[in-house]
CSV table of C-alpha atoms and ligand atoms in Angstrom, one decimal:
chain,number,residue,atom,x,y,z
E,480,UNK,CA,-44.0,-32.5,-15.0
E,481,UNK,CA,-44.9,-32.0,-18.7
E,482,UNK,CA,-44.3,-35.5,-21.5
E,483,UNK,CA,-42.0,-32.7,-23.0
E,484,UNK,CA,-39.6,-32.2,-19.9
E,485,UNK,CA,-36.5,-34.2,-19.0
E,486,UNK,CA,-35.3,-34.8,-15.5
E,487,UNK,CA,-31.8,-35.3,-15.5
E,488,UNK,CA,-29.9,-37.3,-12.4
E,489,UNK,CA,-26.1,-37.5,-11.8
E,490,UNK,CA,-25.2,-37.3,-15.4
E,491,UNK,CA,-20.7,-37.7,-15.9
E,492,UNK,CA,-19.2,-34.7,-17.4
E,493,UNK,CA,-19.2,-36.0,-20.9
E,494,UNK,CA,-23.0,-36.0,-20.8
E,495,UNK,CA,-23.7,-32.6,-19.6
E,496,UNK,CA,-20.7,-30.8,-21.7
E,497,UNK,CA,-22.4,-32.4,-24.8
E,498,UNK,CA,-25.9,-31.1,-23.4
E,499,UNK,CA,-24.7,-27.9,-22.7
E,500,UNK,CA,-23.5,-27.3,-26.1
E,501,UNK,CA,-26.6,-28.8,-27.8
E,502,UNK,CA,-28.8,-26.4,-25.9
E,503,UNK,CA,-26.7,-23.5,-26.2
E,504,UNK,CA,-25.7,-23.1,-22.9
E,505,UNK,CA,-22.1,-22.0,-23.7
E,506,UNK,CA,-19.0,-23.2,-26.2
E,507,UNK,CA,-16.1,-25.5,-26.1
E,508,UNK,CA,-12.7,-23.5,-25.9
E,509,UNK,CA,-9.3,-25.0,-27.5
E,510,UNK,CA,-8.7,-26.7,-24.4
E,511,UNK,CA,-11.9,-28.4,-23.8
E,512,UNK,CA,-12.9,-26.6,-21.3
E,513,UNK,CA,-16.5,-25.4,-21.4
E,514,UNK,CA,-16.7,-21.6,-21.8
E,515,UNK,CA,-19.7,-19.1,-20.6
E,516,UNK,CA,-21.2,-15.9,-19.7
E,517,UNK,CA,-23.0,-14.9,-16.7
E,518,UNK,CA,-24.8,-11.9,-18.4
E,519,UNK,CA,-25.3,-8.7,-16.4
E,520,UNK,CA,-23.6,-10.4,-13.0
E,521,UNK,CA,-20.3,-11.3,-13.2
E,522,UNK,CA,-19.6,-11.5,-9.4
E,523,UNK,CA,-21.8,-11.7,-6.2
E,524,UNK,CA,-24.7,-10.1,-5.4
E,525,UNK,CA,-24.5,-9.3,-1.8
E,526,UNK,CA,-27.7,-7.2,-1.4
E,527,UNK,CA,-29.6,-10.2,-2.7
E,528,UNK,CA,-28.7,-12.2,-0.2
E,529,UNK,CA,-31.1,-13.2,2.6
E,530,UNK,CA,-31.7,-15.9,5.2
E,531,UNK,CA,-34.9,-17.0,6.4
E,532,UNK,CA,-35.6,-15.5,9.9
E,533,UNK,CA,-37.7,-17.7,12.2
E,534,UNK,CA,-37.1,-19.9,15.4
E,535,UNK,CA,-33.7,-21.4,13.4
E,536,UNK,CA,-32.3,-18.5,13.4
E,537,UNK,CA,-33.8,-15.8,15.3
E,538,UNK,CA,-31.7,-16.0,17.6
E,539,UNK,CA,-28.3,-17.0,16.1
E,540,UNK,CA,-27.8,-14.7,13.2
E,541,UNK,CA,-26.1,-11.2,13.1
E,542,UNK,CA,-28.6,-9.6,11.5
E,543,UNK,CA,-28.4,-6.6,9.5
E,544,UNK,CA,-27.2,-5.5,5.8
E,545,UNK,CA,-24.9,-8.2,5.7
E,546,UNK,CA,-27.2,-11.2,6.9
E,547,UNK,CA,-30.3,-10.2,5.6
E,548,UNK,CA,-33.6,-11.4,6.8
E,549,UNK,CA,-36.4,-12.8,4.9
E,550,UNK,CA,-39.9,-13.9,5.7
E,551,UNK,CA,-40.6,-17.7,6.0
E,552,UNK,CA,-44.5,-17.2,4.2
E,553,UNK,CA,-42.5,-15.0,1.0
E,554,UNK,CA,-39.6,-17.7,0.9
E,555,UNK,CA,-42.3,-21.0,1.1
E,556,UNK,CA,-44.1,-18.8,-1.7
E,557,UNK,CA,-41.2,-18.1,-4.1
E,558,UNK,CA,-39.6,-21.5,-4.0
E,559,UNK,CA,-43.1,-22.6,-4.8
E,560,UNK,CA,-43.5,-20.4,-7.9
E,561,UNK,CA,-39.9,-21.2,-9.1
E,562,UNK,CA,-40.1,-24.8,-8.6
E,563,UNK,CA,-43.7,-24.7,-10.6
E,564,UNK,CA,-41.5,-22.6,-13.5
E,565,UNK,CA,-38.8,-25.1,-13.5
E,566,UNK,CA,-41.5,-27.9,-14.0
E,567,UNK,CA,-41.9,-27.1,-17.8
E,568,UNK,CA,-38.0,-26.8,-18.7
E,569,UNK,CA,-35.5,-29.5,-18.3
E,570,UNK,CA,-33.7,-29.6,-14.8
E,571,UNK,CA,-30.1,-30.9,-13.7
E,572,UNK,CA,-30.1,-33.0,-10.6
E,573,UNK,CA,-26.9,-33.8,-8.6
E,574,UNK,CA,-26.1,-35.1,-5.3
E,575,UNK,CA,-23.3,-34.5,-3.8
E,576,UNK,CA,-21.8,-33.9,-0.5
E,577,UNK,CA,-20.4,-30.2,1.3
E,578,UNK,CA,-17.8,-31.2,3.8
E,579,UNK,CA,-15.0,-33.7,2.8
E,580,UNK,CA,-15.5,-35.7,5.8
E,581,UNK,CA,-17.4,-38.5,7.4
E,582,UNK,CA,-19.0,-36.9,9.9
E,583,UNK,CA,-18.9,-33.4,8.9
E,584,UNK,CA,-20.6,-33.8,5.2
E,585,UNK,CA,-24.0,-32.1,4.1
E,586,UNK,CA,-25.9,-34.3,1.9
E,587,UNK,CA,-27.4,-31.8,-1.2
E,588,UNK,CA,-29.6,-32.4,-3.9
E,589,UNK,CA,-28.5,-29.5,-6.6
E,590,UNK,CA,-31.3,-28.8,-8.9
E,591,UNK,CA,-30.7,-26.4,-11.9
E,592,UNK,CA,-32.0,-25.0,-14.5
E,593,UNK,CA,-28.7,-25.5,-16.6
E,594,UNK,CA,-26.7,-28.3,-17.7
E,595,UNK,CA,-23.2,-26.3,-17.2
E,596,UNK,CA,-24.3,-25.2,-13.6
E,597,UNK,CA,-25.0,-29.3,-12.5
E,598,UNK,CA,-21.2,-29.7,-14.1
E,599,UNK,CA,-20.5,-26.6,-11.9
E,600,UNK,CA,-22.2,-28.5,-8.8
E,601,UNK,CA,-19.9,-31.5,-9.8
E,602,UNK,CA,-17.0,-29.7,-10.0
E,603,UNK,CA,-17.5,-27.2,-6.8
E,604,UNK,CA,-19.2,-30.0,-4.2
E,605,UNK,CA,-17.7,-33.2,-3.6
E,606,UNK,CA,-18.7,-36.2,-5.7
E,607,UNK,CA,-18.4,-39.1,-3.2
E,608,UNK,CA,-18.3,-43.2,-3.8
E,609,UNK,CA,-21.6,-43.9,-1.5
E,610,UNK,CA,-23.9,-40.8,-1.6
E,611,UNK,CA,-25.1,-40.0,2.1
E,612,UNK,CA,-23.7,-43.2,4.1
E,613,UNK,CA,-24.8,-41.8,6.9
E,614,UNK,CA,-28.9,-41.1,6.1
E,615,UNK,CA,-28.5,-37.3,7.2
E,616,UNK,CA,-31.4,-35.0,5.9
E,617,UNK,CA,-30.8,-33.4,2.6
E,618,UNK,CA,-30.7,-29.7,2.0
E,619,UNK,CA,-31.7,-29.0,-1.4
E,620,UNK,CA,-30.2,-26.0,-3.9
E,621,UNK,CA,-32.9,-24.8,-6.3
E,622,UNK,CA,-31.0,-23.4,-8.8
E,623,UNK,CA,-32.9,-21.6,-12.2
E,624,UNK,CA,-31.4,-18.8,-13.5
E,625,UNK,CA,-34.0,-17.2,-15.7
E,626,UNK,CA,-36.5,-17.1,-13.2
E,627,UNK,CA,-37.1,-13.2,-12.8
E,628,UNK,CA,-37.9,-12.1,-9.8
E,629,UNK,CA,-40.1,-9.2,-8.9
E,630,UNK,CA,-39.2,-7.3,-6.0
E,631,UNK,CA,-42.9,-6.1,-5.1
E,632,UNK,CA,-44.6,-9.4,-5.2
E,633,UNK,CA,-42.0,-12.1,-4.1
E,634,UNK,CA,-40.4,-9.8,-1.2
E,635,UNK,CA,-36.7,-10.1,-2.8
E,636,UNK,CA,-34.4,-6.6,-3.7
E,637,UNK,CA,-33.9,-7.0,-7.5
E,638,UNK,CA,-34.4,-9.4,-10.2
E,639,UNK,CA,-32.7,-11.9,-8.6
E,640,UNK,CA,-32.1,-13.5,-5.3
E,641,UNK,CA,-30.1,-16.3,-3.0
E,642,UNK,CA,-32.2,-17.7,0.1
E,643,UNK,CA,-30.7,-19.7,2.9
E,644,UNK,CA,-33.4,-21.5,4.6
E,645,UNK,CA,-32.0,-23.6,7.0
E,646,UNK,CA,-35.0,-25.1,9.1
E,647,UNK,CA,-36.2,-26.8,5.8
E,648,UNK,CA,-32.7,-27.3,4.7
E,649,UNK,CA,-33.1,-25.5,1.4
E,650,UNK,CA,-31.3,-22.7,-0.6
E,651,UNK,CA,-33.0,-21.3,-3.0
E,652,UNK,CA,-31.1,-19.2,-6.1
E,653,UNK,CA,-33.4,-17.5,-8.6
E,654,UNK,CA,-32.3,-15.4,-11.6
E,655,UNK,CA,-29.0,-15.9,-10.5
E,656,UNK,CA,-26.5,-17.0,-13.5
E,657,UNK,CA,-22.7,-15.9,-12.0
E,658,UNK,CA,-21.9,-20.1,-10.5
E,659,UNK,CA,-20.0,-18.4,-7.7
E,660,UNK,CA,-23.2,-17.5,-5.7
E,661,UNK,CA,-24.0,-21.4,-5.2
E,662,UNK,CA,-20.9,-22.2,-4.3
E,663,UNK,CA,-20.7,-19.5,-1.8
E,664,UNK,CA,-24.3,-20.2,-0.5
E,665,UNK,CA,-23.0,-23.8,0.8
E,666,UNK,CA,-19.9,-22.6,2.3
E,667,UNK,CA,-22.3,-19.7,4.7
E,668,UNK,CA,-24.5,-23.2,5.7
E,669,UNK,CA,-21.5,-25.1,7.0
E,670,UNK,CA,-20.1,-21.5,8.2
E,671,UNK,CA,-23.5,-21.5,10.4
E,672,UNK,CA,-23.5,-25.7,11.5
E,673,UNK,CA,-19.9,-26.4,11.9
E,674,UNK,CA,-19.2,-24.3,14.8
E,675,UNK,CA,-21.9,-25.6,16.7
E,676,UNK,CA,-20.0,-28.8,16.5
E,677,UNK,CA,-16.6,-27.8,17.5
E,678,UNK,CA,-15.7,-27.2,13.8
E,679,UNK,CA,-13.8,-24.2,12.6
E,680,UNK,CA,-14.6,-23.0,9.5
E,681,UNK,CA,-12.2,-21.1,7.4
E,682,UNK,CA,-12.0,-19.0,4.4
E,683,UNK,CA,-8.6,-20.5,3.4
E,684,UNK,CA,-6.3,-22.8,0.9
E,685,UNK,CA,-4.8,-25.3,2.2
E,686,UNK,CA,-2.2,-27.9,1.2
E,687,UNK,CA,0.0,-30.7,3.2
E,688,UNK,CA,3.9,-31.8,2.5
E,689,UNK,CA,4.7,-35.8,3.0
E,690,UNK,CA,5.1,-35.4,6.7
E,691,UNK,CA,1.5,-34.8,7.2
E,692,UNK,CA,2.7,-30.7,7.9
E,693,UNK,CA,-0.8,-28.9,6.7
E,694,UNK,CA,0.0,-25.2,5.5
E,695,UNK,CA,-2.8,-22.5,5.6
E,696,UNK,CA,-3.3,-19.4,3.2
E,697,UNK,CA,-5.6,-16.5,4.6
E,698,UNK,CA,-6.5,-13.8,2.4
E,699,UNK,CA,-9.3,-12.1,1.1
E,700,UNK,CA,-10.4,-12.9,-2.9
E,701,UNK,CA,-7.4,-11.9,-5.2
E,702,UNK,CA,-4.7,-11.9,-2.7
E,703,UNK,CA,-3.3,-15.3,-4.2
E,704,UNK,CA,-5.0,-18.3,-1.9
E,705,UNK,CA,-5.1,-20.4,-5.0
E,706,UNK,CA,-1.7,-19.9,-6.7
E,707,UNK,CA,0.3,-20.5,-3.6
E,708,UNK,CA,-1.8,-23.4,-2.6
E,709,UNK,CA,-1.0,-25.0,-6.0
E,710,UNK,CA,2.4,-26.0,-5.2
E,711,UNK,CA,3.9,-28.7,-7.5
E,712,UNK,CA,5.9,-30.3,-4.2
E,713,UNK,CA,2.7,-30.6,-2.1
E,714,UNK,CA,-0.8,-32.2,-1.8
E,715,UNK,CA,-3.6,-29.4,-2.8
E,716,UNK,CA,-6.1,-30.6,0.1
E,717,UNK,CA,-8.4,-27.3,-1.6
E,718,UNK,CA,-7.7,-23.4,-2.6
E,719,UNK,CA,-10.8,-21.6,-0.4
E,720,UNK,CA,-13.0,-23.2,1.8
E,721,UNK,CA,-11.8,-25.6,4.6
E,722,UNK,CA,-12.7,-26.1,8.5
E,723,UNK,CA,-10.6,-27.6,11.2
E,724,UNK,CA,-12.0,-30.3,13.1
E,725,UNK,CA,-10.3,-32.4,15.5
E,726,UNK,CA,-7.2,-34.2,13.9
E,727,UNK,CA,-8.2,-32.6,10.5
E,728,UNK,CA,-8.1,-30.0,8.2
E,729,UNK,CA,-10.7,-31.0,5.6
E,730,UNK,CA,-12.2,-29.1,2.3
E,731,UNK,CA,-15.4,-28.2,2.0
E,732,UNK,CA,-15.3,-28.3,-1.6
E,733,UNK,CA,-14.7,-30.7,-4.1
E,734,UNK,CA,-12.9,-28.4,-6.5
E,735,UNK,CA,-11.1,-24.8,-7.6
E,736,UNK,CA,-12.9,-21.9,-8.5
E,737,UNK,CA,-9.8,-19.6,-9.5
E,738,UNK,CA,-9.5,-16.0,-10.9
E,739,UNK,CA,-8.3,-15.9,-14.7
E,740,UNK,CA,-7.3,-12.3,-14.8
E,741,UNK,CA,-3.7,-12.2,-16.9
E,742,UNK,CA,-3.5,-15.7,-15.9
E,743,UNK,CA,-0.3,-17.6,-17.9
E,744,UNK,CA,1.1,-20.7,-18.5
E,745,UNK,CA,4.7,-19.4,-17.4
E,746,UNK,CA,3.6,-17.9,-13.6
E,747,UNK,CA,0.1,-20.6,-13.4
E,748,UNK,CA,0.9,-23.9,-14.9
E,749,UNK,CA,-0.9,-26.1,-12.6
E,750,UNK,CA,-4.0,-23.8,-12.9
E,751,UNK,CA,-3.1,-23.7,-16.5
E,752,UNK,CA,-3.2,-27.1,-17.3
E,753,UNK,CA,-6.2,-28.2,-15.6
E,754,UNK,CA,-8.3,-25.9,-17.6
E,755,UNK,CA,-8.8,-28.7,-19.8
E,756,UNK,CA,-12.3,-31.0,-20.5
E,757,UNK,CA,-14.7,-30.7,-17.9
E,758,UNK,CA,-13.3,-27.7,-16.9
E,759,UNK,CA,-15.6,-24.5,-16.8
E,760,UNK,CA,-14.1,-21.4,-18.0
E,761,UNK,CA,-16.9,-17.9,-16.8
E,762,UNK,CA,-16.7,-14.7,-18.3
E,763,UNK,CA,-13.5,-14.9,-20.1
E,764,UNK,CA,-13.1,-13.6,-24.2
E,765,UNK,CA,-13.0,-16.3,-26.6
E,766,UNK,CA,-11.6,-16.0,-29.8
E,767,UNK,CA,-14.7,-17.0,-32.5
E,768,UNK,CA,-12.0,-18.7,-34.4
E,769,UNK,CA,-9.3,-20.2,-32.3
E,770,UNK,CA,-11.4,-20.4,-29.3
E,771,UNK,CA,-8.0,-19.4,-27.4
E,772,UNK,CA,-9.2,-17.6,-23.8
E,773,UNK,CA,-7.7,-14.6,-23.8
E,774,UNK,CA,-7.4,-14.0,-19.9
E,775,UNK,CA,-6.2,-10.5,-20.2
E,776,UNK,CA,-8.8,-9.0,-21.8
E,777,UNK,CA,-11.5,-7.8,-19.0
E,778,UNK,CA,-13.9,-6.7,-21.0
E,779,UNK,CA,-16.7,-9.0,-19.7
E,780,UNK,CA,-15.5,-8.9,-16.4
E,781,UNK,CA,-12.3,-8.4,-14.2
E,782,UNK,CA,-13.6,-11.8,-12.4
E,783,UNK,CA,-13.3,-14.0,-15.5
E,784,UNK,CA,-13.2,-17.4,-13.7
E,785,UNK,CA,-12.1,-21.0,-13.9
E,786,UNK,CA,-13.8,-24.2,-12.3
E,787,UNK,CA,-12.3,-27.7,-12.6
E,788,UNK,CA,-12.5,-30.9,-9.8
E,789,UNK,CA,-9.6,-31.2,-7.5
E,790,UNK,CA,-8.8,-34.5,-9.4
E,791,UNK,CA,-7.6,-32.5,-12.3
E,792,UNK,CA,-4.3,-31.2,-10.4
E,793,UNK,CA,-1.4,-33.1,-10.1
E,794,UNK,CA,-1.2,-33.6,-6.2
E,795,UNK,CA,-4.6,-33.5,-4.5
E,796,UNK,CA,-7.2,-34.6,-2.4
E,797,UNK,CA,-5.2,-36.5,0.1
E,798,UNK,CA,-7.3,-36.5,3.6
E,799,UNK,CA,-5.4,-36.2,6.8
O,1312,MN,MN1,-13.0,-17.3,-1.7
């Protein structure tokens, strides 16, 4: 670590907003809300996805185009050579937890290169009271989007790559700006741990009426998980990522990652209004002026995106 580098733990949302603005990362739109681009991906990458084959997961991975493998010598290699690269910038650390539940929780130490993608972490993973109660073994997300890969010497498919290593408990995401791809990395962990434990995960919203009656929404991206989850006369418990334990339906997130596209204040106002300060608005046309969001205008992507904590809507996070 260089006398010229900062390492920066668990800062609040006010800190790395102010940060993020003084290094350029992005700009504050009329609402608050912190506004970026991703550059060239605005989306997920699928074909640079892998997941370290070796005794782990030999065995218990369906692998092929989808669940890619990748060689435990090139991953222990590339981690290497992007941690060394991150040693002479800045970095963003925050720990948080995957898995809204006592027993069910990852412990993660997010690492990134940026301070809008620890806000991101914040936002996406669950911020709890006491981090870890239980000791468990970390996993740790490296996160530094311009690293640049090179396909030839580090073994990945493009510029860019996300590596699930789950024997050292690590994911690795190198040139890799679009936030969605760390937030999805976490959900394919507990996808792999939680069934092993009697834990169904699901791709899913999810929200509860006062009777304790949970309601689930199935449906692949852009089929409307979010809006109907957002129901003004019921808890949110989370709009994508849940798993069904034993007497509970818990998150696996900590926030909303919703789609933009024509959203309005007249069909979306709970989505609406929590796009407000500390709030992270991807991919979406600002006016240089105004700073209005105009959400119908696609021009940097038809996935413009919104993130914001659960505690920004109106009814949430009530555990069963
Ligand atoms: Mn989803």
């Amino acid at each position: 670590m260089s006398a010229a580098t900062t390492v920066y733990n668990d800062l609040s949302p006010a800190q790395l907003v102010e940060l993020g603005i003084a290094r350029g990362e992005g700009q504050l739109a009329d609402t608050g809300a912190f506004v970026v681009t991703t550059g060239k991906r605005t989306g997920r990458s699928p074909k640079d996805r892998f997941i370290v084959k070796d005794a782990t997961t030999a065995d218990s991975v369906d692998w092929g185009s989808v669940n890619q493998a990748f060689d435990p010598a090139k991953f222990d290699a590339l981690w290497q050579r992007v941690e060394d690269y991150l040693e002479t910038k800045d970095q963003f650390v925050a720990r948080v937890h995957v898995g809204a539940h006592d027993e069910h929780y990852l412990a993660v130490e997010a690492r990134t290169e940026t301070a809008w993608q620890s806000l991101f972490a914040r936002n996406m993973f669950i911020r709890p009271d006491t981090f870890n109660p239980r000791g468990k073994s970390e996993w740790k997300i490296l996160n530094v989007p311009s690293f640049v890969c090179d396909p030839a010497r580090d073994g990945t498919n493009s510029d860019a790559v996300v590596i699930t290593n789950f024997s050292q408990r690590r994911v690795l995401l190198a040139g890799m700006r679009y936030a969605g791809e760390m937030k999805k990395s976490m959900f394919a962990v507990q996808n792999y741990l939680l069934p092993e434990k009697g834990v169904m995960p699901m791709h899913c919203s999810a929200n509860v009426g006062e009777a304790g009656d949970t309601c689930l929404f199935f449906g692949l991206s852009g089929t409307g998980k979010t809006t109907l989850s957002a129901d003004p006369s019921r808890y949110l418990i989370g709009d994508d990522e849940h798993a069904w334990a034993k007497g509970s339906v818990f998150n696996i997130e900590g926030g909303c990652y919703a789609k933009t596209i024509n959203l309005s204040k007249e069909n979306e106002p709970i989505i609406w209004d929590a796009i407000k300060f500390g709030a992270i608005v991807e991919n979406v046309v600002i006016d240089t002026e105004t700073r209005h969001a105009d959400y119908d205008d696609t021009s940097l992507s038809e996935n413009g995106r919104c993130c914001y904590p659960l505690s920004k809507m109106p009814l949430a996070n009530r555990r069963l």
